[in-house]
Amino acid sequence: MLKVASFSKLLLCFLVLFSFTLSFHAGRTEAAYTFQASVSADVLNVRSQPGTTYSIVGKLTKSQVVTVYEQKNGWSRIAYGSLKGWVSSQYITATTWTGYITATNLNFRSAPGGSVIGTLPNGTSVKVYGNDGTWLKVYASTLNKTGWVASSYVSKQKPAAVVSKVVLKANTNIRKGPGTSYPILYTANMGMFLDQLEESNGWVKVKDANGVIGWVSGTLVRDPNTVLKGKVIVLDPGHGGYDPGTRGVTYLEKTLTLRTALELKPLLENAGAKVILTRGSDIYLSLTQRVNISNNNKAHAFLSLHYNAYSSTSSGVMTFYYNSSKDAPLANTIQSFLASSTQLRNMGSKYGNYHVLRDNSQPAALVELGFLSNPTEEKLVATSTYQKKAAKGLYDGLFRYFLTR
Ligand SMILES: [Zn+2]
């Protein structure tokens, strides 16, 4: 027995030496995957190798935080200060937590403040293993890498899922399931915005503003971000320079038309449209010059902005078109949304033989945004509230016009 025992001890010594060499080399390559863990046992033996038969090289006490280098077969290779060895994995608890990236795109670095080795988009979940000052050591499964990120952009709070919206291209039925065989929940109107929950076989699961969940055919919805994207829209503030247009008690038409154009421009640009102003300051332009800007830029829509004059009691908004097939759909849509947004009298859209419409080869409309000959209406249309409402109405009209184009 003695002989066998000493032989097996010798074998053990050899194995220990051999595995130590292995783990020494392995430890170097696995250093990137270390994490912190706290001791959960009252007293925990640290052994030279992973197993209860190996010698005890030190002891840890409850709540001490160790660095874990590797784990196998229920054992963890750890370090605590200068104390290094193996502990039973069941008596340590990883001090990791799940964090969520709050920056739009967060730099993922090799070391605290080190070189950028990747980016983590907003909402990405990461395992946080430790920290160093204002830096967090994280494991990102999306990159399959451990690295460092700035702690101020990591939250423990799970973000509300970024909801993408769809907009209805037509009046359409919202159904109980993904197919025409499912019962109809209700009929929704064209232009309605809905939260997109999921997609299945060409059908989209949606939630409306009242929280009602249903399904709609994917052919009838559109990503609202694509509607105005890339559309060339020419805005033409009427008059300018030595041509003041009509005048009220206080305001000149040329001043108000430019204000409206400058109010509308950023709304369209934020939606991805390319906006061209025929004039951006108080300068004179001929009607031919205005039309040329539309034709030369192949405008998807041309909108001439004006304020009206008739009697001191006249009131309302109206929109003109020249060509009933090329221009009327644009004029009709804009008029409808403009009247609803401004709440001024809806004078409708109608034919008008105006130079900027007649010579325009692009879809064109001319809007009259209120009467400066009416002192009450003049005061109203000059307010920033009215200007915003008018811009919103024109924007909504253009959005609706392009929704099906
Ligand atoms: Zn005018």
XYZ file of N, CA and C and ligand atoms in Angstrom, residues 239 253 306-307, ligand 1:
13
model
N -43.690 87.719 -53.314
C -43.242 89.118 -53.320
C -41.819 89.244 -52.773
N -47.188 91.930 -46.793
C -47.322 90.531 -47.198
C -45.957 89.856 -47.359
N -48.668 83.099 -49.917
C -49.206 84.462 -50.015
C -50.180 84.758 -48.886
N -50.406 86.079 -48.672
C -51.485 86.527 -47.784
C -52.423 87.355 -48.632
Zn -49.410 87.731 -52.896
